[in-house]
PDB file of C-alpha atoms in Angstrom:
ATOM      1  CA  UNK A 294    -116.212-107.465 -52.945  1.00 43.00           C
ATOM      2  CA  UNK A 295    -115.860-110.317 -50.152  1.00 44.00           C
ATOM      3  CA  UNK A 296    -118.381-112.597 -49.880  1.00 47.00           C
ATOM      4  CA  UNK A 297    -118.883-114.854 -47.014  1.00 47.00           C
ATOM      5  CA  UNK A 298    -117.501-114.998 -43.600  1.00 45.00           C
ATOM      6  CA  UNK A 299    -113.679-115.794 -42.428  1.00 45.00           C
ATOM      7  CA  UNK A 300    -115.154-118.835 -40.494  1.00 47.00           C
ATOM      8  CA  UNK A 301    -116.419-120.383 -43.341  1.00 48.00           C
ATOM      9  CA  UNK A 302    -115.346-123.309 -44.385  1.00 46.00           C
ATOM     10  CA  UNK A 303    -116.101-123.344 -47.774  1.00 45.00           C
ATOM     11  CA  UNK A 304    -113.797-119.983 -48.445  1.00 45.00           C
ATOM     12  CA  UNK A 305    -110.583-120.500 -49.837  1.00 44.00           C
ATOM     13  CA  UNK A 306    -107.729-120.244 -48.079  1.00 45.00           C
ATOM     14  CA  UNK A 307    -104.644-118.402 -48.193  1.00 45.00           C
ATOM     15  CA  UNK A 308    -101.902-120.362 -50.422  1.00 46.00           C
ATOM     16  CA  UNK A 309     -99.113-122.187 -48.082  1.00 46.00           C
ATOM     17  CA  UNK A 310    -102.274-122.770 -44.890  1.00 44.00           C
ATOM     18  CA  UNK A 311    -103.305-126.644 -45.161  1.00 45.00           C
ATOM     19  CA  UNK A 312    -106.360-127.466 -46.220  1.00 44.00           C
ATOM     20  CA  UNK A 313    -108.466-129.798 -44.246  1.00 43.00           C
ATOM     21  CA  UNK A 314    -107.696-132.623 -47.141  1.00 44.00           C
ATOM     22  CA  UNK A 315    -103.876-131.739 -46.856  1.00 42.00           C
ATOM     23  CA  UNK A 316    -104.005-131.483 -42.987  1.00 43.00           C
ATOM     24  CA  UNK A 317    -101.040-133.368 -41.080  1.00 45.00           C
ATOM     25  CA  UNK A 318    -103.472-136.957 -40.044  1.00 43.00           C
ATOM     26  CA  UNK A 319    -101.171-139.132 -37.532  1.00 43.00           C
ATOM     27  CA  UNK A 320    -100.239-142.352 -39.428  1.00 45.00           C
ATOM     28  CA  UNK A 321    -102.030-145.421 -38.225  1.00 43.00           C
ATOM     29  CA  UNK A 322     -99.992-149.325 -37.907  1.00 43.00           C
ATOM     30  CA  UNK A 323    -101.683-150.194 -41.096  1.00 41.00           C
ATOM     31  CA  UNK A 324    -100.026-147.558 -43.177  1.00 44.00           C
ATOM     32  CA  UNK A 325     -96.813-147.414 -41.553  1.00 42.00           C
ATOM     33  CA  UNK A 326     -95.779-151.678 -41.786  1.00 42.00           C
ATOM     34  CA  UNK A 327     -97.066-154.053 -43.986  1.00 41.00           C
ATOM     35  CA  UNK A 328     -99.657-156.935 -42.608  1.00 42.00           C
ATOM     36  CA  UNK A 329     -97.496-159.622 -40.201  1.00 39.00           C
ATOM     37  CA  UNK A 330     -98.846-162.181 -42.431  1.00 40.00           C
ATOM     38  CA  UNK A 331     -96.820-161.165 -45.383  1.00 41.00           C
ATOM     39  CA  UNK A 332     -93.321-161.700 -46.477  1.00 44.00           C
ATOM     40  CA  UNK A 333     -91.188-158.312 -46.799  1.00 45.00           C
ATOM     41  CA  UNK A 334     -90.473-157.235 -50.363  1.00 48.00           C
ATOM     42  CA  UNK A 335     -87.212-158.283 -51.854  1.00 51.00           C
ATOM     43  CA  UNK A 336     -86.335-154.949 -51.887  1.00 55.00           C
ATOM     44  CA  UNK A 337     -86.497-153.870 -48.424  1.00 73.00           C
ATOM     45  CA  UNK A 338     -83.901-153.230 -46.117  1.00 81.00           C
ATOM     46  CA  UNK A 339     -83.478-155.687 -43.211  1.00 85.00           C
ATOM     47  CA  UNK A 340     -83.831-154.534 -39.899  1.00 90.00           C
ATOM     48  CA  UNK A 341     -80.095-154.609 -38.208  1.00 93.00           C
ATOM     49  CA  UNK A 342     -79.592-154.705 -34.115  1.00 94.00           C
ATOM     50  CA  UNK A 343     -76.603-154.125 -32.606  1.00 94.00           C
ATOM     51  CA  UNK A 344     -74.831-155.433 -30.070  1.00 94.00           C
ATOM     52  CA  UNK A 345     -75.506-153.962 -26.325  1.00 94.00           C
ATOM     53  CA  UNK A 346     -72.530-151.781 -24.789  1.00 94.00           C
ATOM     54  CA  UNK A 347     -71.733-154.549 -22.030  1.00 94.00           C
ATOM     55  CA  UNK A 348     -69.993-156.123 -24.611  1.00 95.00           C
ATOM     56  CA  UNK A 349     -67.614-153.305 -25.328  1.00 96.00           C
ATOM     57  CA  UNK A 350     -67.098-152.794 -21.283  1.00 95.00           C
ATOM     58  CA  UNK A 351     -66.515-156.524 -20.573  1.00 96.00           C
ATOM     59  CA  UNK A 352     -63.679-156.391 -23.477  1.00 96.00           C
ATOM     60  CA  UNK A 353     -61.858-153.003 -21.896  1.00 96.00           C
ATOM     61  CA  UNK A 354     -61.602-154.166 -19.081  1.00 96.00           C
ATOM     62  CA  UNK A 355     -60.032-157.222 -20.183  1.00 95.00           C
ATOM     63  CA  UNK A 356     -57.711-155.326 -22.088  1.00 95.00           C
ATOM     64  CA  UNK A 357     -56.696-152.939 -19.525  1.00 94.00           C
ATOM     65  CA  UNK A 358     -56.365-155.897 -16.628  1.00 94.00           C
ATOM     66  CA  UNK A 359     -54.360-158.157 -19.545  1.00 92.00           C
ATOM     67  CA  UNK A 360     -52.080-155.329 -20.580  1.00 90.00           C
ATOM     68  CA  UNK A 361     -51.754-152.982 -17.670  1.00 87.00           C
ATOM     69  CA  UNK A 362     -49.801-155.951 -15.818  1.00 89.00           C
ATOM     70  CA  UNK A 363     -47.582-156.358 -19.043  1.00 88.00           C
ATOM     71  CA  UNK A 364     -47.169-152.783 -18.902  1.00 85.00           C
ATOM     72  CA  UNK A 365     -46.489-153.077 -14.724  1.00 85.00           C
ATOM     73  CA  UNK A 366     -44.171-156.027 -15.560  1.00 84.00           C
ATOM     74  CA  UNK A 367     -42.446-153.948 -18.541  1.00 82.00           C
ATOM     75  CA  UNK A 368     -41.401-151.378 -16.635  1.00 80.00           C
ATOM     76  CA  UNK A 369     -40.784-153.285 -13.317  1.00 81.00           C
ATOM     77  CA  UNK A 370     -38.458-156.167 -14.170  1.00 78.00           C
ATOM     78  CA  UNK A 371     -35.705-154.642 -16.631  1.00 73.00           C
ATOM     79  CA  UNK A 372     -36.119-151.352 -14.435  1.00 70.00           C
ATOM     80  CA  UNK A 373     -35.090-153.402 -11.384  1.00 73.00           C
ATOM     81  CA  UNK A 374     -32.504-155.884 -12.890  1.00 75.00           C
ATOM     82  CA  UNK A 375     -30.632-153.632 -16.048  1.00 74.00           C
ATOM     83  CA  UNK A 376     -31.657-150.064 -14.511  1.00 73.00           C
ATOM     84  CA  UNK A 377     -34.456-147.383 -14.810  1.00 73.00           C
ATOM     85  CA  UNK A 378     -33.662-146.560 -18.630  1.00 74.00           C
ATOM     86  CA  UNK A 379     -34.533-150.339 -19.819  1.00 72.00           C
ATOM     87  CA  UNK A 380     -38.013-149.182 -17.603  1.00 70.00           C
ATOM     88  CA  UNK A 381     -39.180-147.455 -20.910  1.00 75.00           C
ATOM     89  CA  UNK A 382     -40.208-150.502 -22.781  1.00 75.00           C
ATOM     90  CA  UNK A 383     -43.295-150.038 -20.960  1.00 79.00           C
ATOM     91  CA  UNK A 384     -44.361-147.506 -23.199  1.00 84.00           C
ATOM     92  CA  UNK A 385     -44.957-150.297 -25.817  1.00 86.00           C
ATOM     93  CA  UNK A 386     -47.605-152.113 -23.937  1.00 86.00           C
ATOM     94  CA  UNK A 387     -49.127-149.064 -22.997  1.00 86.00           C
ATOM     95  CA  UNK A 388     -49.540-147.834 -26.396  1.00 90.00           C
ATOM     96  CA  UNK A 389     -51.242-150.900 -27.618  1.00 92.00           C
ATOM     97  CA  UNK A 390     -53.165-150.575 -24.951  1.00 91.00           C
ATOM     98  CA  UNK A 391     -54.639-146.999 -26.125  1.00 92.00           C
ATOM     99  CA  UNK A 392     -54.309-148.622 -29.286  1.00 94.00           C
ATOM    100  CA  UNK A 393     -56.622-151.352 -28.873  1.00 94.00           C
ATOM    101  CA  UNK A 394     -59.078-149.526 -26.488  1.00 95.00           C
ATOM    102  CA  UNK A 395     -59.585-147.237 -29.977  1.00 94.00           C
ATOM    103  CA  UNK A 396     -59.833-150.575 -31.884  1.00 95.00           C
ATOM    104  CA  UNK A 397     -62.534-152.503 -29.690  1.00 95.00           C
ATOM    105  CA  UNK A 398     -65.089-149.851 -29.936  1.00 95.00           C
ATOM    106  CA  UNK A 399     -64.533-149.550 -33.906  1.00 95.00           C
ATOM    107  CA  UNK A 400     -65.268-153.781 -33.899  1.00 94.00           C
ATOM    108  CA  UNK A 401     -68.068-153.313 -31.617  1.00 95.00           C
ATOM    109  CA  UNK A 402     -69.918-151.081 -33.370  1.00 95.00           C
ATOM    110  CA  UNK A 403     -69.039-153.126 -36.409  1.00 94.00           C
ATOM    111  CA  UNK A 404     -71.041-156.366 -35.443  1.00 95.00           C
ATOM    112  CA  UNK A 405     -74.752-156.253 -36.260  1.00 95.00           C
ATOM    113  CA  UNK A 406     -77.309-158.882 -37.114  1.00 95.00           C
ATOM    114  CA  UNK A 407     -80.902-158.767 -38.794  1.00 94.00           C
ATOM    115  CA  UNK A 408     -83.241-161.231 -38.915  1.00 92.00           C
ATOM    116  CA  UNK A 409     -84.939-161.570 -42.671  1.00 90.00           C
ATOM    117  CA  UNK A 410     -88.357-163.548 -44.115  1.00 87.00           C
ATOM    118  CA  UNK A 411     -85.694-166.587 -45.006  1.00 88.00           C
ATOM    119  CA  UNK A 412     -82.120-166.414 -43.369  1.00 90.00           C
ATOM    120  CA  UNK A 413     -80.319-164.714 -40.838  1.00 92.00           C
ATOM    121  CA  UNK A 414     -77.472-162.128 -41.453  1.00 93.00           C
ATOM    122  CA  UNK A 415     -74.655-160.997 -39.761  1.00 94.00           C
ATOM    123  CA  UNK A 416     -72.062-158.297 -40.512  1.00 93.00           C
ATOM    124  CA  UNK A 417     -68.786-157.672 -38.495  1.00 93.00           C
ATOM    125  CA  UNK A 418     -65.262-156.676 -39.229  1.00 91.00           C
ATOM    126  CA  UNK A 419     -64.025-152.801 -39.699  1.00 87.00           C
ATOM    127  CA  UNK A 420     -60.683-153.643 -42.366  1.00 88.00           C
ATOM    128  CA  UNK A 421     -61.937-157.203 -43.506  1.00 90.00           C
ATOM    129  CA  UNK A 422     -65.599-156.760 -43.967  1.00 91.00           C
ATOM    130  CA  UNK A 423     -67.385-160.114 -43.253  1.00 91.00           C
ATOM    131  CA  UNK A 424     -71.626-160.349 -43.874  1.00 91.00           C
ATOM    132  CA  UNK A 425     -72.429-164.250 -43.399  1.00 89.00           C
ATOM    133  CA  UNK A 426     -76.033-165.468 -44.426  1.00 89.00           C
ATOM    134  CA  UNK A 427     -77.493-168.260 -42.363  1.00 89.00           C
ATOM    135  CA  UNK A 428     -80.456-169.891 -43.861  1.00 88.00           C
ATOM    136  CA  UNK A 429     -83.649-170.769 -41.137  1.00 88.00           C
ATOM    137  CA  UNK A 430     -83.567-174.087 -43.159  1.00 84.00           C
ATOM    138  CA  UNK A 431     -79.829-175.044 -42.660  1.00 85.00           C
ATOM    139  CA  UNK A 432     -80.103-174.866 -38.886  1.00 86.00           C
ATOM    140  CA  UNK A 433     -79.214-177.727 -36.943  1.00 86.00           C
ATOM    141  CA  UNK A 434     -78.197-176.411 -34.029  1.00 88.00           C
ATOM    142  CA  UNK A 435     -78.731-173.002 -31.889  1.00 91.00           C
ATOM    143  CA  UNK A 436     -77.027-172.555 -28.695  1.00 92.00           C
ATOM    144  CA  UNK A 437     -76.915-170.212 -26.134  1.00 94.00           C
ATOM    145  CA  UNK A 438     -73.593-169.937 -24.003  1.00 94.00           C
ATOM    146  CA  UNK A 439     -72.537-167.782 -21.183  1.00 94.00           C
ATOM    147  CA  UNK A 440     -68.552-167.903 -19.616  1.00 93.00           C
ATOM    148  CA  UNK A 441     -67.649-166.769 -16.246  1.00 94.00           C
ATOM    149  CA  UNK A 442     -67.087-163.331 -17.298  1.00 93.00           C
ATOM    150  CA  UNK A 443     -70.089-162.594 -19.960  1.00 94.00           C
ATOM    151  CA  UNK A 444     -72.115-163.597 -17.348  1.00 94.00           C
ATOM    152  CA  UNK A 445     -70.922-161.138 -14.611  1.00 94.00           C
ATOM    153  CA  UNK A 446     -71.674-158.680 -17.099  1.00 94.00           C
ATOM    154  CA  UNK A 447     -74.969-160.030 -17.817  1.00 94.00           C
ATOM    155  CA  UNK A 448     -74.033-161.140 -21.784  1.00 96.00           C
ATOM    156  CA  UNK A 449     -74.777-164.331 -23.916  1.00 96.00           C
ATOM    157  CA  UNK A 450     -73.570-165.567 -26.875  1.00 95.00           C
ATOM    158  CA  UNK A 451     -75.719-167.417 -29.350  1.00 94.00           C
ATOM    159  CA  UNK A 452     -73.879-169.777 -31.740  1.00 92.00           C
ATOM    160  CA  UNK A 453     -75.305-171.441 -34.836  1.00 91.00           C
ATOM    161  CA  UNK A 454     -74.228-174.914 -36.438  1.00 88.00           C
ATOM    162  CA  UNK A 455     -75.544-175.701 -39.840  1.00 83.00           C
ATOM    163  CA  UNK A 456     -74.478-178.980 -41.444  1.00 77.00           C
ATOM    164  CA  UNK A 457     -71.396-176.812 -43.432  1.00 74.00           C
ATOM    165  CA  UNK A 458     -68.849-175.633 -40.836  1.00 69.00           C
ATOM    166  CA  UNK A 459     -68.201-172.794 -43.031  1.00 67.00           C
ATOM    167  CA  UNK A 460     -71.599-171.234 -42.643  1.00 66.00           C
ATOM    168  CA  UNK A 461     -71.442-171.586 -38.452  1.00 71.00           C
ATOM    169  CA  UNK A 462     -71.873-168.294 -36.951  1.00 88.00           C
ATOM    170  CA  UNK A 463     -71.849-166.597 -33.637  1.00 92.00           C
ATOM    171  CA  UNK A 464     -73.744-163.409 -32.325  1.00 94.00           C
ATOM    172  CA  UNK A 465     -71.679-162.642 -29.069  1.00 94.00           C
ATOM    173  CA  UNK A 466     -72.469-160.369 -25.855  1.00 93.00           C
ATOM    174  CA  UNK A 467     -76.495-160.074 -26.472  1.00 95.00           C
ATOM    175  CA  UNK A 468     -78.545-159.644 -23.711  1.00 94.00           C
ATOM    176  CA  UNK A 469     -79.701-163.066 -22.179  1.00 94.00           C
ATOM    177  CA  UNK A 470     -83.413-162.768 -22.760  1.00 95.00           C
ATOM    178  CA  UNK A 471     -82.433-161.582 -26.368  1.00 94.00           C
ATOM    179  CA  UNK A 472     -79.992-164.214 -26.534  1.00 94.00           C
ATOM    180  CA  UNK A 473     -83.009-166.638 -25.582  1.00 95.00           C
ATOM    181  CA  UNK A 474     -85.272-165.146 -27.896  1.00 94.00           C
ATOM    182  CA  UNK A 475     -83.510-165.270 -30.778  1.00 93.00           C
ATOM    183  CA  UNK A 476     -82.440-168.819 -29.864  1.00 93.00           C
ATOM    184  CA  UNK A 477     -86.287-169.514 -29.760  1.00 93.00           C
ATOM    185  CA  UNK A 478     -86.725-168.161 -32.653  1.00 92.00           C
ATOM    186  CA  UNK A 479     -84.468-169.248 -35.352  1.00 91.00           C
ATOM    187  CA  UNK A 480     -85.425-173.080 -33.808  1.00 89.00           C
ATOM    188  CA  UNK A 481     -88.702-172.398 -34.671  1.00 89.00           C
ATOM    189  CA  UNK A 482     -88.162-170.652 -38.085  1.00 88.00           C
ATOM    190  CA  UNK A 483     -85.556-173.646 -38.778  1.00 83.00           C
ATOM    191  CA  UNK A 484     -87.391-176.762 -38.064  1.00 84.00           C
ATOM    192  CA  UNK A 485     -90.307-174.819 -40.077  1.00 81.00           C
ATOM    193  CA  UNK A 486     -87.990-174.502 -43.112  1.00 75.00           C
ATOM    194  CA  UNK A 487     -86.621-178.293 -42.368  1.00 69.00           C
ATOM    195  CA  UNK A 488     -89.759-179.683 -42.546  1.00 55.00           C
ATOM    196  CA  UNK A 489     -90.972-177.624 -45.691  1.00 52.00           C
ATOM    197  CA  UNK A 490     -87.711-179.314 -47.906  1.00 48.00           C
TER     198      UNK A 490
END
């Protein structure tokens, strides 16, 4: 015999329908990342960025203008001076051009860069893996640089001298308010660290 009414909310419920305990609830900021205040755990994972696709179009189309006119002067000069059959050796340039056009998206999306409680890393390279950790405290020196043609595609670089040359890094193509940011930044975080030794 059934007691009670279906709208009841103290009647069970049928197993597998949440109850209002077990009910989906929307995270809020405080569960989902720890307090600003507070250093990350050792054992987190850092937080990598990678590099905007300007940087990958700027370096195309330096490959394609660079070897499509050693491809055009391949197959123009020996085709005019020994004959049309020496013309072929234009097929070499052209296949390193597909070639590298393959290759420069696989080293884009290889460079990354995360910014942890302490240092700064930065991971590039697709057959020689290189990850280089920058200390905030080894800083001496944080540039931001922009040639000719990084800046007609709206890129900066930001380099980083510490006092061993074998630690300098260099985060290239970023966007330049990012680039400017994280300039900002790591000055800040370094003289912090500088001043704490």
């Amino acid at each position: 015999m059934e007691t009670g009414s279906p709208h009841d909310t103290g009647t069970a419920d049928a197993p597998g329908t949440p109850t209002p305990a077990t009910a989906d609830v929307p995270a809020t900021d405080a569960d989902a990342e720890p307090d600003a205040g507070t250093k990350p755990d050792a054992g987190t994972e850092p937080v990598w960025h990678a590099l905007p696709p300007g940087l990958l179009t700027m370096r195309r189309l330096l490959l394609v203008v660079w070897l499509g006119l050693l491809t055009l002067a391949t197959a123009l000069v020996p085709g005019l001076l020994a004959g049309p059959a020496w013309g072929a050796f234009a097929v070499l340039p052209l296949a390193l051009l597909l070639w590298g056009w393959v290759m420069l998206e696989r080293n884009w999306r290889s460079w990354r860069y995360a910014e942890r409680a302490d240092d700064l890393l930065i991971s590039r390279g697709v057959l020689w893996h290189e990850e280089t950790v920058v200390p905030y405290g080894r800083m001496q020196l944080v540039e931001v640089t922009s040639g000719p043609v990084e800046r007609h595609f709206g890129l900066a670089s930001v380099q980083l001298h510490t006092a061993a040359a074998a630690t300098d890094a260099t985060i290239p193509g970023l966007d330049p308010d990012e680039a400017e940011r994280l300039r900002d930044r790591l000055t800040e975080l370094g003289e912090a660290r500088s001043a704490g030794l």
